[in-house]
Amino acid sequence: MIFFLRIFLIASLLSGCVDFAVNHDKTKQLHQRASVNRHPPGEIYTMRGGLGGIFSKGMNRLESSLENDNDIPALSTVWFKGGPLAKDIMRHYEDSRSHRPIILAGHSLGANEQINIARTLNKSHIPVALLITVDPVIPATIPPNVCRAINFYKSSFVPLLSGLKVRADNPQKTHLENIDVTKLSGVNVNHFNIDSSPVIQQRMIKEVIQALDYPQADCVSHAKIRK
């Protein structure tokens, strides 16, 4: 009951009618640009939460930092456009001769939707190299096609306000790390700005770069030794 009440309150605050549609041209440009950067090519998708992502500025910041500071192309969208994004990813995967690492990151409702996208990709046997979730609002499990998953959440003595851990469907296939941000030095956040924390931003960028450095086929054997 607590979980459902928490979801209702957050959804009430975050729900809105701002439409940030998945731009298919931008998705196509991402695929083209990903082959001409200084890092191993990959496909990185960040996803904002409710209200068109007004409280998920960290996902925009992650996209911008990857592109401007690290020369890694990325695409940002909003949680209610997860269906079209999943179709774009599957279409590109099926049309491509070489498959680049797929990296998904999301905040709040965007985190839960990225898990849903990973599960949709799992049905088509499409692997996800890295899944980053930031304070998801619904209890969830990570599908076995995800090589590495990292979940940032904020615990609280008040159950209604406490963040959520996630679980892996198959821990033998998915290396999962749940990180309680209250235990990180220099992090003082709430649900609405947790993804903008400089500490968490740096960790997410590091995870993306590391995921790109490991070939898709080898990610399971390397995931547990990466630091």
mmCIF file with all atom_site columns, C-alpha atoms in Angstrom:
data_model
loop_
_atom_site.group_PDB
_atom_site.id
_atom_site.type_symbol
_atom_site.label_atom_id
_atom_site.label_alt_id
_atom_site.label_comp_id
_atom_site.label_asym_id
_atom_site.label_entity_id
_atom_site.label_seq_id
_atom_site.pdbx_PDB_ins_code
_atom_site.Cartn_x
_atom_site.Cartn_y
_atom_site.Cartn_z
_atom_site.occupancy
_atom_site.B_iso_or_equiv
_atom_site.pdbx_formal_charge
_atom_site.auth_seq_id
_atom_site.auth_comp_id
_atom_site.auth_asym_id
_atom_site.auth_atom_id
_atom_site.pdbx_PDB_model_num
ATOM 1   C CA . MET A 1 1   ? 0.000  0.000   0.000   1.00 0.00 ? 1   MET A CA 1
ATOM 2   C CA . ILE A 1 2   ? 2.879  2.365   0.824   1.00 0.00 ? 2   ILE A CA 1
ATOM 3   C CA . PHE A 1 3   ? 4.417  1.792   -2.599  1.00 0.00 ? 3   PHE A CA 1
ATOM 4   C CA . PHE A 1 4   ? 1.141  2.533   -4.381  1.00 0.00 ? 4   PHE A CA 1
ATOM 5   C CA . LEU A 1 5   ? 0.576  5.688   -2.321  1.00 0.00 ? 5   LEU A CA 1
ATOM 6   C CA . ARG A 1 6   ? 4.119  6.843   -3.070  1.00 0.00 ? 6   ARG A CA 1
ATOM 7   C CA . ILE A 1 7   ? 3.601  6.221   -6.775  1.00 0.00 ? 7   ILE A CA 1
ATOM 8   C CA . PHE A 1 8   ? 0.313  8.138   -6.715  1.00 0.00 ? 8   PHE A CA 1
ATOM 9   C CA . LEU A 1 9   ? 1.851  11.156  -4.983  1.00 0.00 ? 9   LEU A CA 1
ATOM 10  C CA . ILE A 1 10  ? 4.869  11.293  -7.287  1.00 0.00 ? 10  ILE A CA 1
ATOM 11  C CA . ALA A 1 11  ? 2.752  10.741  -10.381 1.00 0.00 ? 11  ALA A CA 1
ATOM 12  C CA . SER A 1 12  ? 0.430  13.537  -9.267  1.00 0.00 ? 12  SER A CA 1
ATOM 13  C CA . LEU A 1 13  ? 3.377  15.888  -8.969  1.00 0.00 ? 13  LEU A CA 1
ATOM 14  C CA . LEU A 1 14  ? 5.062  14.759  -12.151 1.00 0.00 ? 14  LEU A CA 1
ATOM 15  C CA . SER A 1 15  ? 2.168  14.174  -14.502 1.00 0.00 ? 15  SER A CA 1
ATOM 16  C CA . GLY A 1 16  ? 1.781  16.722  -17.253 1.00 0.00 ? 16  GLY A CA 1
ATOM 17  C CA . CYS A 1 17  ? 0.902  17.270  -20.862 1.00 0.00 ? 17  CYS A CA 1
ATOM 18  C CA . VAL A 1 18  ? 4.283  18.409  -22.198 1.00 0.00 ? 18  VAL A CA 1
ATOM 19  C CA . ASP A 1 19  ? 5.032  16.331  -25.268 1.00 0.00 ? 19  ASP A CA 1
ATOM 20  C CA . PHE A 1 20  ? 8.672  15.605  -25.967 1.00 0.00 ? 20  PHE A CA 1
ATOM 21  C CA . ALA A 1 21  ? 8.274  13.073  -28.759 1.00 0.00 ? 21  ALA A CA 1
ATOM 22  C CA . VAL A 1 22  ? 10.933 10.651  -29.825 1.00 0.00 ? 22  VAL A CA 1
ATOM 23  C CA . ASN A 1 23  ? 12.423 12.306  -32.881 1.00 0.00 ? 23  ASN A CA 1
ATOM 24  C CA . HIS A 1 24  ? 13.128 9.530   -35.379 1.00 0.00 ? 24  HIS A CA 1
ATOM 25  C CA . ASP A 1 25  ? 15.476 11.780  -37.357 1.00 0.00 ? 25  ASP A CA 1
ATOM 26  C CA . LYS A 1 26  ? 17.505 12.429  -34.204 1.00 0.00 ? 26  LYS A CA 1
ATOM 27  C CA . THR A 1 27  ? 17.609 8.701   -33.499 1.00 0.00 ? 27  THR A CA 1
ATOM 28  C CA . LYS A 1 28  ? 18.933 8.106   -36.993 1.00 0.00 ? 28  LYS A CA 1
ATOM 29  C CA . GLN A 1 29  ? 21.529 10.850  -36.523 1.00 0.00 ? 29  GLN A CA 1
ATOM 30  C CA . LEU A 1 30  ? 22.608 9.234   -33.262 1.00 0.00 ? 30  LEU A CA 1
ATOM 31  C CA . HIS A 1 31  ? 23.276 5.959   -35.054 1.00 0.00 ? 31  HIS A CA 1
ATOM 32  C CA . GLN A 1 32  ? 25.300 7.751   -37.721 1.00 0.00 ? 32  GLN A CA 1
ATOM 33  C CA . ARG A 1 33  ? 27.321 9.901   -35.318 1.00 0.00 ? 33  ARG A CA 1
ATOM 34  C CA . ALA A 1 34  ? 28.078 7.005   -32.995 1.00 0.00 ? 34  ALA A CA 1
ATOM 35  C CA . SER A 1 35  ? 30.462 5.563   -35.568 1.00 0.00 ? 35  SER A CA 1
ATOM 36  C CA . VAL A 1 36  ? 32.726 8.633   -35.711 1.00 0.00 ? 36  VAL A CA 1
ATOM 37  C CA . ASN A 1 37  ? 33.744 9.495   -32.134 1.00 0.00 ? 37  ASN A CA 1
ATOM 38  C CA . ARG A 1 38  ? 36.961 8.932   -30.204 1.00 0.00 ? 38  ARG A CA 1
ATOM 39  C CA . HIS A 1 39  ? 35.411 6.271   -27.968 1.00 0.00 ? 39  HIS A CA 1
ATOM 40  C CA . PRO A 1 40  ? 34.254 2.821   -29.093 1.00 0.00 ? 40  PRO A CA 1
ATOM 41  C CA . PRO A 1 41  ? 30.824 3.350   -30.697 1.00 0.00 ? 41  PRO A CA 1
ATOM 42  C CA . GLY A 1 42  ? 27.654 2.750   -28.752 1.00 0.00 ? 42  GLY A CA 1
ATOM 43  C CA . GLU A 1 43  ? 24.007 3.780   -28.504 1.00 0.00 ? 43  GLU A CA 1
ATOM 44  C CA . ILE A 1 44  ? 23.205 5.832   -25.402 1.00 0.00 ? 44  ILE A CA 1
ATOM 45  C CA . TYR A 1 45  ? 19.642 6.832   -24.520 1.00 0.00 ? 45  TYR A CA 1
ATOM 46  C CA . THR A 1 46  ? 18.743 8.961   -21.485 1.00 0.00 ? 46  THR A CA 1
ATOM 47  C CA . MET A 1 47  ? 15.159 9.276   -20.271 1.00 0.00 ? 47  MET A CA 1
ATOM 48  C CA . ARG A 1 48  ? 13.478 11.969  -18.205 1.00 0.00 ? 48  ARG A CA 1
ATOM 49  C CA . GLY A 1 49  ? 10.650 11.457  -15.727 1.00 0.00 ? 49  GLY A CA 1
ATOM 50  C CA . GLY A 1 50  ? 7.236  13.114  -15.465 1.00 0.00 ? 50  GLY A CA 1
ATOM 51  C CA . LEU A 1 51  ? 6.103  16.628  -16.406 1.00 0.00 ? 51  LEU A CA 1
ATOM 52  C CA . GLY A 1 52  ? 8.070  16.359  -19.614 1.00 0.00 ? 52  GLY A CA 1
ATOM 53  C CA . GLY A 1 53  ? 11.228 15.890  -17.574 1.00 0.00 ? 53  GLY A CA 1
ATOM 54  C CA . ILE A 1 54  ? 11.108 19.221  -15.726 1.00 0.00 ? 54  ILE A CA 1
ATOM 55  C CA . PHE A 1 55  ? 12.437 17.441  -12.615 1.00 0.00 ? 55  PHE A CA 1
ATOM 56  C CA . SER A 1 56  ? 14.884 15.248  -14.558 1.00 0.00 ? 56  SER A CA 1
ATOM 57  C CA . LYS A 1 57  ? 17.374 17.857  -15.719 1.00 0.00 ? 57  LYS A CA 1
ATOM 58  C CA . GLY A 1 58  ? 20.162 15.480  -14.798 1.00 0.00 ? 58  GLY A CA 1
ATOM 59  C CA . MET A 1 59  ? 19.285 13.284  -17.766 1.00 0.00 ? 59  MET A CA 1
ATOM 60  C CA . ASN A 1 60  ? 19.685 16.264  -20.107 1.00 0.00 ? 60  ASN A CA 1
ATOM 61  C CA . ARG A 1 61  ? 22.929 17.130  -18.340 1.00 0.00 ? 61  ARG A CA 1
ATOM 62  C CA . LEU A 1 62  ? 24.191 13.572  -18.780 1.00 0.00 ? 62  LEU A CA 1
ATOM 63  C CA . GLU A 1 63  ? 23.430 13.685  -22.494 1.00 0.00 ? 63  GLU A CA 1
ATOM 64  C CA . SER A 1 64  ? 25.150 17.068  -22.833 1.00 0.00 ? 64  SER A CA 1
ATOM 65  C CA . SER A 1 65  ? 28.222 16.027  -20.839 1.00 0.00 ? 65  SER A CA 1
ATOM 66  C CA . LEU A 1 66  ? 28.646 12.850  -22.853 1.00 0.00 ? 66  LEU A CA 1
ATOM 67  C CA . GLU A 1 67  ? 28.442 14.741  -26.137 1.00 0.00 ? 67  GLU A CA 1
ATOM 68  C CA . ASN A 1 68  ? 30.269 17.989  -25.337 1.00 0.00 ? 68  ASN A CA 1
ATOM 69  C CA . ASP A 1 69  ? 32.889 16.818  -22.853 1.00 0.00 ? 69  ASP A CA 1
ATOM 70  C CA . ASN A 1 70  ? 33.465 13.210  -23.919 1.00 0.00 ? 70  ASN A CA 1
ATOM 71  C CA . ASP A 1 71  ? 32.544 13.176  -27.618 1.00 0.00 ? 71  ASP A CA 1
ATOM 72  C CA . ILE A 1 72  ? 29.985 10.418  -27.047 1.00 0.00 ? 72  ILE A CA 1
ATOM 73  C CA . PRO A 1 73  ? 26.709 10.904  -28.973 1.00 0.00 ? 73  PRO A CA 1
ATOM 74  C CA . ALA A 1 74  ? 23.561 10.374  -26.904 1.00 0.00 ? 74  ALA A CA 1
ATOM 75  C CA . LEU A 1 75  ? 19.817 10.896  -27.275 1.00 0.00 ? 75  LEU A CA 1
ATOM 76  C CA . SER A 1 76  ? 17.433 12.151  -24.589 1.00 0.00 ? 76  SER A CA 1
ATOM 77  C CA . THR A 1 77  ? 13.692 11.564  -24.471 1.00 0.00 ? 77  THR A CA 1
ATOM 78  C CA . VAL A 1 78  ? 10.862 11.374  -21.914 1.00 0.00 ? 78  VAL A CA 1
ATOM 79  C CA . TRP A 1 79  ? 9.291  8.375   -20.193 1.00 0.00 ? 79  TRP A CA 1
ATOM 80  C CA . PHE A 1 80  ? 5.965  8.288   -22.047 1.00 0.00 ? 80  PHE A CA 1
ATOM 81  C CA . LYS A 1 81  ? 7.812  7.916   -25.357 1.00 0.00 ? 81  LYS A CA 1
ATOM 82  C CA . GLY A 1 82  ? 9.387  4.631   -24.320 1.00 0.00 ? 82  GLY A CA 1
ATOM 83  C CA . GLY A 1 83  ? 7.342  2.559   -26.773 1.00 0.00 ? 83  GLY A CA 1
ATOM 84  C CA . PRO A 1 84  ? 8.510  4.386   -29.917 1.00 0.00 ? 84  PRO A CA 1
ATOM 85  C CA . LEU A 1 85  ? 12.088 4.419   -28.624 1.00 0.00 ? 85  LEU A CA 1
ATOM 86  C CA . ALA A 1 86  ? 12.079 0.656   -28.083 1.00 0.00 ? 86  ALA A CA 1
ATOM 87  C CA . LYS A 1 87  ? 10.814 0.159   -31.632 1.00 0.00 ? 87  LYS A CA 1
ATOM 88  C CA . ASP A 1 88  ? 13.556 2.423   -33.008 1.00 0.00 ? 88  ASP A CA 1
ATOM 89  C CA . ILE A 1 89  ? 16.235 0.492   -31.122 1.00 0.00 ? 89  ILE A CA 1
ATOM 90  C CA . MET A 1 90  ? 14.897 -2.861  -32.334 1.00 0.00 ? 90  MET A CA 1
ATOM 91  C CA . ARG A 1 91  ? 14.570 -1.632  -35.911 1.00 0.00 ? 91  ARG A CA 1
ATOM 92  C CA . HIS A 1 92  ? 18.131 -0.360  -35.974 1.00 0.00 ? 92  HIS A CA 1
ATOM 93  C CA . TYR A 1 93  ? 19.429 -3.548  -34.351 1.00 0.00 ? 93  TYR A CA 1
ATOM 94  C CA . GLU A 1 94  ? 17.719 -5.729  -36.931 1.00 0.00 ? 94  GLU A CA 1
ATOM 95  C CA . ASP A 1 95  ? 18.954 -3.574  -39.822 1.00 0.00 ? 95  ASP A CA 1
ATOM 96  C CA . SER A 1 96  ? 22.572 -3.379  -38.653 1.00 0.00 ? 96  SER A CA 1
ATOM 97  C CA . ARG A 1 97  ? 25.311 -5.828  -39.515 1.00 0.00 ? 97  ARG A CA 1
ATOM 98  C CA . SER A 1 98  ? 27.396 -4.794  -36.515 1.00 0.00 ? 98  SER A CA 1
ATOM 99  C CA . HIS A 1 99  ? 25.785 -4.272  -33.138 1.00 0.00 ? 99  HIS A CA 1
ATOM 100 C CA . ARG A 1 100 ? 27.032 -1.538  -30.831 1.00 0.00 ? 100 ARG A CA 1
ATOM 101 C CA . PRO A 1 101 ? 26.599 -1.591  -27.033 1.00 0.00 ? 101 PRO A CA 1
ATOM 102 C CA . ILE A 1 102 ? 23.167 -0.324  -26.003 1.00 0.00 ? 102 ILE A CA 1
ATOM 103 C CA . ILE A 1 103 ? 23.159 1.871   -22.899 1.00 0.00 ? 103 ILE A CA 1
ATOM 104 C CA . LEU A 1 104 ? 19.962 3.018   -21.179 1.00 0.00 ? 104 LEU A CA 1
ATOM 105 C CA . ALA A 1 105 ? 19.686 5.580   -18.371 1.00 0.00 ? 105 ALA A CA 1
ATOM 106 C CA . GLY A 1 106 ? 16.604 7.069   -16.736 1.00 0.00 ? 106 GLY A CA 1
ATOM 107 C CA . HIS A 1 107 ? 15.331 9.000   -13.714 1.00 0.00 ? 107 HIS A CA 1
ATOM 108 C CA . SER A 1 108 ? 12.099 8.439   -11.764 1.00 0.00 ? 108 SER A CA 1
ATOM 109 C CA . LEU A 1 109 ? 9.372  7.252   -14.158 1.00 0.00 ? 109 LEU A CA 1
ATOM 110 C CA . GLY A 1 110 ? 12.076 7.356   -16.828 1.00 0.00 ? 110 GLY A CA 1
ATOM 111 C CA . ALA A 1 111 ? 14.055 4.801   -14.828 1.00 0.00 ? 111 ALA A CA 1
ATOM 112 C CA . ASN A 1 112 ? 11.107 2.421   -14.698 1.00 0.00 ? 112 ASN A CA 1
ATOM 113 C CA . GLU A 1 113 ? 10.416 2.925   -18.400 1.00 0.00 ? 113 GLU A CA 1
ATOM 114 C CA . GLN A 1 114 ? 14.025 2.135   -19.292 1.00 0.00 ? 114 GLN A CA 1
ATOM 115 C CA . ILE A 1 115 ? 13.621 -1.149  -17.411 1.00 0.00 ? 115 ILE A CA 1
ATOM 116 C CA . ASN A 1 116 ? 10.492 -1.791  -19.483 1.00 0.00 ? 116 ASN A CA 1
ATOM 117 C CA . ILE A 1 117 ? 12.445 -1.045  -22.661 1.00 0.00 ? 117 ILE A CA 1
ATOM 118 C CA . ALA A 1 118 ? 15.164 -3.475  -21.599 1.00 0.00 ? 118 ALA A CA 1
ATOM 119 C CA . ARG A 1 119 ? 12.496 -6.114  -21.016 1.00 0.00 ? 119 ARG A CA 1
ATOM 120 C CA . THR A 1 120 ? 11.003 -5.440  -24.454 1.00 0.00 ? 120 THR A CA 1
ATOM 121 C CA . LEU A 1 121 ? 14.456 -5.831  -26.014 1.00 0.00 ? 121 LEU A CA 1
ATOM 122 C CA . ASN A 1 122 ? 14.922 -9.071  -24.082 1.00 0.00 ? 122 ASN A CA 1
ATOM 123 C CA . LYS A 1 123 ? 11.940 -10.570 -25.900 1.00 0.00 ? 123 LYS A CA 1
ATOM 124 C CA . SER A 1 124 ? 13.821 -9.996  -29.166 1.00 0.00 ? 124 SER A CA 1
ATOM 125 C CA . HIS A 1 125 ? 17.097 -11.324 -27.704 1.00 0.00 ? 125 HIS A CA 1
ATOM 126 C CA . ILE A 1 126 ? 18.724 -7.885  -27.899 1.00 0.00 ? 126 ILE A CA 1
ATOM 127 C CA . PRO A 1 127 ? 21.379 -7.342  -25.206 1.00 0.00 ? 127 PRO A CA 1
ATOM 128 C CA . VAL A 1 128 ? 21.754 -4.189  -23.127 1.00 0.00 ? 128 VAL A CA 1
ATOM 129 C CA . ALA A 1 129 ? 25.340 -3.454  -22.101 1.00 0.00 ? 129 ALA A CA 1
ATOM 130 C CA . LEU A 1 130 ? 24.443 -1.037  -19.300 1.00 0.00 ? 130 LEU A CA 1
ATOM 131 C CA . LEU A 1 131 ? 21.249 0.068   -17.569 1.00 0.00 ? 131 LEU A CA 1
ATOM 132 C CA . ILE A 1 132 ? 21.401 3.036   -15.180 1.00 0.00 ? 132 ILE A CA 1
ATOM 133 C CA . THR A 1 133 ? 18.331 3.742   -13.055 1.00 0.00 ? 133 THR A CA 1
ATOM 134 C CA . VAL A 1 134 ? 18.056 6.770   -10.765 1.00 0.00 ? 134 VAL A CA 1
ATOM 135 C CA . ASP A 1 135 ? 15.405 6.601   -8.028  1.00 0.00 ? 135 ASP A CA 1
ATOM 136 C CA . PRO A 1 136 ? 12.760 4.484   -9.793  1.00 0.00 ? 136 PRO A CA 1
ATOM 137 C CA . VAL A 1 137 ? 9.287  4.871   -8.288  1.00 0.00 ? 137 VAL A CA 1
ATOM 138 C CA . ILE A 1 138 ? 7.894  1.375   -8.860  1.00 0.00 ? 138 ILE A CA 1
ATOM 139 C CA . PRO A 1 139 ? 9.433  -1.894  -7.572  1.00 0.00 ? 139 PRO A CA 1
ATOM 140 C CA . ALA A 1 140 ? 11.103 -3.583  -10.532 1.00 0.00 ? 140 ALA A CA 1
ATOM 141 C CA . THR A 1 141 ? 13.379 -6.405  -11.631 1.00 0.00 ? 141 THR A CA 1
ATOM 142 C CA . ILE A 1 142 ? 16.086 -6.237  -14.280 1.00 0.00 ? 142 ILE A CA 1
ATOM 143 C CA . PRO A 1 143 ? 15.727 -8.665  -17.224 1.00 0.00 ? 143 PRO A CA 1
ATOM 144 C CA . PRO A 1 144 ? 18.573 -11.114 -17.979 1.00 0.00 ? 144 PRO A CA 1
ATOM 145 C CA . ASN A 1 145 ? 19.609 -9.438  -21.258 1.00 0.00 ? 145 ASN A CA 1
ATOM 146 C CA . VAL A 1 146 ? 21.134 -6.597  -19.212 1.00 0.00 ? 146 VAL A CA 1
ATOM 147 C CA . CYS A 1 147 ? 24.843 -7.154  -18.618 1.00 0.00 ? 147 CYS A CA 1
ATOM 148 C CA . ARG A 1 148 ? 25.354 -4.524  -15.934 1.00 0.00 ? 148 ARG A CA 1
ATOM 149 C CA . ALA A 1 149 ? 22.791 -2.507  -13.999 1.00 0.00 ? 149 ALA A CA 1
ATOM 150 C CA . ILE A 1 150 ? 23.448 0.251   -11.501 1.00 0.00 ? 150 ILE A CA 1
ATOM 151 C CA . ASN A 1 151 ? 20.616 1.720   -9.434  1.00 0.00 ? 151 ASN A CA 1
ATOM 152 C CA . PHE A 1 152 ? 20.936 4.959   -7.461  1.00 0.00 ? 152 PHE A CA 1
ATOM 153 C CA . TYR A 1 153 ? 18.311 5.430   -4.752  1.00 0.00 ? 153 TYR A CA 1
ATOM 154 C CA . LYS A 1 154 ? 17.877 7.453   -1.560  1.00 0.00 ? 154 LYS A CA 1
ATOM 155 C CA . SER A 1 155 ? 16.819 5.578   1.544   1.00 0.00 ? 155 SER A CA 1
ATOM 156 C CA . SER A 1 156 ? 14.709 7.227   4.240   1.00 0.00 ? 156 SER A CA 1
ATOM 157 C CA . PHE A 1 157 ? 13.317 6.407   7.677   1.00 0.00 ? 157 PHE A CA 1
ATOM 158 C CA . VAL A 1 158 ? 9.932  7.414   6.246   1.00 0.00 ? 158 VAL A CA 1
ATOM 159 C CA . PRO A 1 159 ? 8.769  4.474   4.058   1.00 0.00 ? 159 PRO A CA 1
ATOM 160 C CA . LEU A 1 160 ? 6.675  6.719   1.819   1.00 0.00 ? 160 LEU A CA 1
ATOM 161 C CA . LEU A 1 161 ? 9.745  8.780   0.924   1.00 0.00 ? 161 LEU A CA 1
ATOM 162 C CA . SER A 1 162 ? 12.272 5.981   0.735   1.00 0.00 ? 162 SER A CA 1
ATOM 163 C CA . GLY A 1 163 ? 13.825 5.114   -2.604  1.00 0.00 ? 163 GLY A CA 1
ATOM 164 C CA . LEU A 1 164 ? 13.693 1.629   -4.040  1.00 0.00 ? 164 LEU A CA 1
ATOM 165 C CA . LYS A 1 165 ? 16.246 -1.064  -4.657  1.00 0.00 ? 165 LYS A CA 1
ATOM 166 C CA . VAL A 1 166 ? 15.837 -3.165  -7.793  1.00 0.00 ? 166 VAL A CA 1
ATOM 167 C CA . ARG A 1 167 ? 16.477 -6.877  -8.284  1.00 0.00 ? 167 ARG A CA 1
ATOM 168 C CA . ALA A 1 168 ? 17.900 -8.936  -11.131 1.00 0.00 ? 168 ALA A CA 1
ATOM 169 C CA . ASP A 1 169 ? 15.835 -11.698 -12.708 1.00 0.00 ? 169 ASP A CA 1
ATOM 170 C CA . ASN A 1 170 ? 19.045 -13.687 -13.102 1.00 0.00 ? 170 ASN A CA 1
ATOM 171 C CA . PRO A 1 171 ? 22.002 -12.530 -10.963 1.00 0.00 ? 171 PRO A CA 1
ATOM 172 C CA . GLN A 1 172 ? 24.251 -14.923 -12.892 1.00 0.00 ? 172 GLN A CA 1
ATOM 173 C CA . LYS A 1 173 ? 23.696 -12.930 -16.079 1.00 0.00 ? 173 LYS A CA 1
ATOM 174 C CA . THR A 1 174 ? 23.247 -9.413  -14.712 1.00 0.00 ? 174 THR A CA 1
ATOM 175 C CA . HIS A 1 175 ? 25.769 -7.741  -12.440 1.00 0.00 ? 175 HIS A CA 1
ATOM 176 C CA . LEU A 1 176 ? 23.563 -5.444  -10.356 1.00 0.00 ? 176 LEU A CA 1
ATOM 177 C CA . GLU A 1 177 ? 24.702 -2.706  -7.985  1.00 0.00 ? 177 GLU A CA 1
ATOM 178 C CA . ASN A 1 178 ? 22.233 -0.847  -5.761  1.00 0.00 ? 178 ASN A CA 1
ATOM 179 C CA . ILE A 1 179 ? 23.757 2.373   -4.416  1.00 0.00 ? 179 ILE A CA 1
ATOM 180 C CA . ASP A 1 180 ? 22.147 4.214   -1.502  1.00 0.00 ? 180 ASP A CA 1
ATOM 181 C CA . VAL A 1 181 ? 23.176 7.819   -2.180  1.00 0.00 ? 181 VAL A CA 1
ATOM 182 C CA . THR A 1 182 ? 22.849 8.754   1.505   1.00 0.00 ? 182 THR A CA 1
ATOM 183 C CA . LYS A 1 183 ? 26.104 6.840   1.980   1.00 0.00 ? 183 LYS A CA 1
ATOM 184 C CA . LEU A 1 184 ? 27.958 8.834   -0.691  1.00 0.00 ? 184 LEU A CA 1
ATOM 185 C CA . SER A 1 185 ? 30.085 11.770  0.388   1.00 0.00 ? 185 SER A CA 1
ATOM 186 C CA . GLY A 1 186 ? 28.987 15.147  -0.937  1.00 0.00 ? 186 GLY A CA 1
ATOM 187 C CA . VAL A 1 187 ? 25.495 14.054  -1.978  1.00 0.00 ? 187 VAL A CA 1
ATOM 188 C CA . ASN A 1 188 ? 22.537 15.965  -0.482  1.00 0.00 ? 188 ASN A CA 1
ATOM 189 C CA . VAL A 1 189 ? 19.549 15.392  -2.744  1.00 0.00 ? 189 VAL A CA 1
ATOM 190 C CA . ASN A 1 190 ? 15.848 14.633  -2.949  1.00 0.00 ? 190 ASN A CA 1
ATOM 191 C CA . HIS A 1 191 ? 13.875 12.648  -5.513  1.00 0.00 ? 191 HIS A CA 1
ATOM 192 C CA . PHE A 1 192 ? 13.545 15.576  -7.887  1.00 0.00 ? 192 PHE A CA 1
ATOM 193 C CA . ASN A 1 193 ? 17.213 16.538  -8.147  1.00 0.00 ? 193 ASN A CA 1
ATOM 194 C CA . ILE A 1 194 ? 19.047 13.303  -7.391  1.00 0.00 ? 194 ILE A CA 1
ATOM 195 C CA . ASP A 1 195 ? 20.039 12.810  -11.037 1.00 0.00 ? 195 ASP A CA 1
ATOM 196 C CA . SER A 1 196 ? 21.668 16.268  -11.120 1.00 0.00 ? 196 SER A CA 1
ATOM 197 C CA . SER A 1 197 ? 24.117 15.561  -8.304  1.00 0.00 ? 197 SER A CA 1
ATOM 198 C CA . PRO A 1 198 ? 27.692 16.141  -9.591  1.00 0.00 ? 198 PRO A CA 1
ATOM 199 C CA . VAL A 1 199 ? 28.839 12.992  -7.770  1.00 0.00 ? 199 VAL A CA 1
ATOM 200 C CA . ILE A 1 200 ? 26.179 10.856  -9.434  1.00 0.00 ? 200 ILE A CA 1
ATOM 201 C CA . GLN A 1 201 ? 26.747 12.546  -12.795 1.00 0.00 ? 201 GLN A CA 1
ATOM 202 C CA . GLN A 1 202 ? 30.444 11.688  -12.663 1.00 0.00 ? 202 GLN A CA 1
ATOM 203 C CA . ARG A 1 203 ? 29.693 8.088   -11.733 1.00 0.00 ? 203 ARG A CA 1
ATOM 204 C CA . MET A 1 204 ? 27.183 7.713   -14.570 1.00 0.00 ? 204 MET A CA 1
ATOM 205 C CA . ILE A 1 205 ? 29.650 9.100   -17.118 1.00 0.00 ? 205 ILE A CA 1
ATOM 206 C CA . LYS A 1 206 ? 32.345 6.756   -15.820 1.00 0.00 ? 206 LYS A CA 1
ATOM 207 C CA . GLU A 1 207 ? 29.986 3.789   -16.139 1.00 0.00 ? 207 GLU A CA 1
ATOM 208 C CA . VAL A 1 208 ? 29.061 4.724   -19.719 1.00 0.00 ? 208 VAL A CA 1
ATOM 209 C CA . ILE A 1 209 ? 32.699 5.066   -20.783 1.00 0.00 ? 209 ILE A CA 1
ATOM 210 C CA . GLN A 1 210 ? 33.588 1.747   -19.167 1.00 0.00 ? 210 GLN A CA 1
ATOM 211 C CA . ALA A 1 211 ? 30.656 0.011   -20.855 1.00 0.00 ? 211 ALA A CA 1
ATOM 212 C CA . LEU A 1 212 ? 31.842 1.271   -24.232 1.00 0.00 ? 212 LEU A CA 1
ATOM 213 C CA . ASP A 1 213 ? 35.361 -0.015  -23.575 1.00 0.00 ? 213 ASP A CA 1
ATOM 214 C CA . TYR A 1 214 ? 34.189 -3.620  -23.267 1.00 0.00 ? 214 TYR A CA 1
ATOM 215 C CA . PRO A 1 215 ? 32.879 -5.597  -26.258 1.00 0.00 ? 215 PRO A CA 1
ATOM 216 C CA . GLN A 1 216 ? 29.285 -6.765  -25.927 1.00 0.00 ? 216 GLN A CA 1
ATOM 217 C CA . ALA A 1 217 ? 30.208 -10.441 -25.964 1.00 0.00 ? 217 ALA A CA 1
ATOM 218 C CA . ASP A 1 218 ? 32.671 -10.010 -23.094 1.00 0.00 ? 218 ASP A CA 1
ATOM 219 C CA . CYS A 1 219 ? 30.649 -7.745  -20.816 1.00 0.00 ? 219 CYS A CA 1
ATOM 220 C CA . VAL A 1 220 ? 29.519 -10.486 -18.405 1.00 0.00 ? 220 VAL A CA 1
ATOM 221 C CA . SER A 1 221 ? 33.040 -11.723 -17.712 1.00 0.00 ? 221 SER A CA 1
ATOM 222 C CA . HIS A 1 222 ? 34.380 -8.200  -17.203 1.00 0.00 ? 222 HIS A CA 1
ATOM 223 C CA . ALA A 1 223 ? 31.479 -6.591  -15.342 1.00 0.00 ? 223 ALA A CA 1
ATOM 224 C CA . LYS A 1 224 ? 32.355 -7.952  -11.901 1.00 0.00 ? 224 LYS A CA 1
ATOM 225 C CA . ILE A 1 225 ? 35.953 -6.726  -11.952 1.00 0.00 ? 225 ILE A CA 1
ATOM 226 C CA . ARG A 1 226 ? 35.367 -3.191  -13.192 1.00 0.00 ? 226 ARG A CA 1
ATOM 227 C CA . LYS A 1 227 ? 35.772 -0.442  -10.622 1.00 0.00 ? 227 LYS A CA 1
#
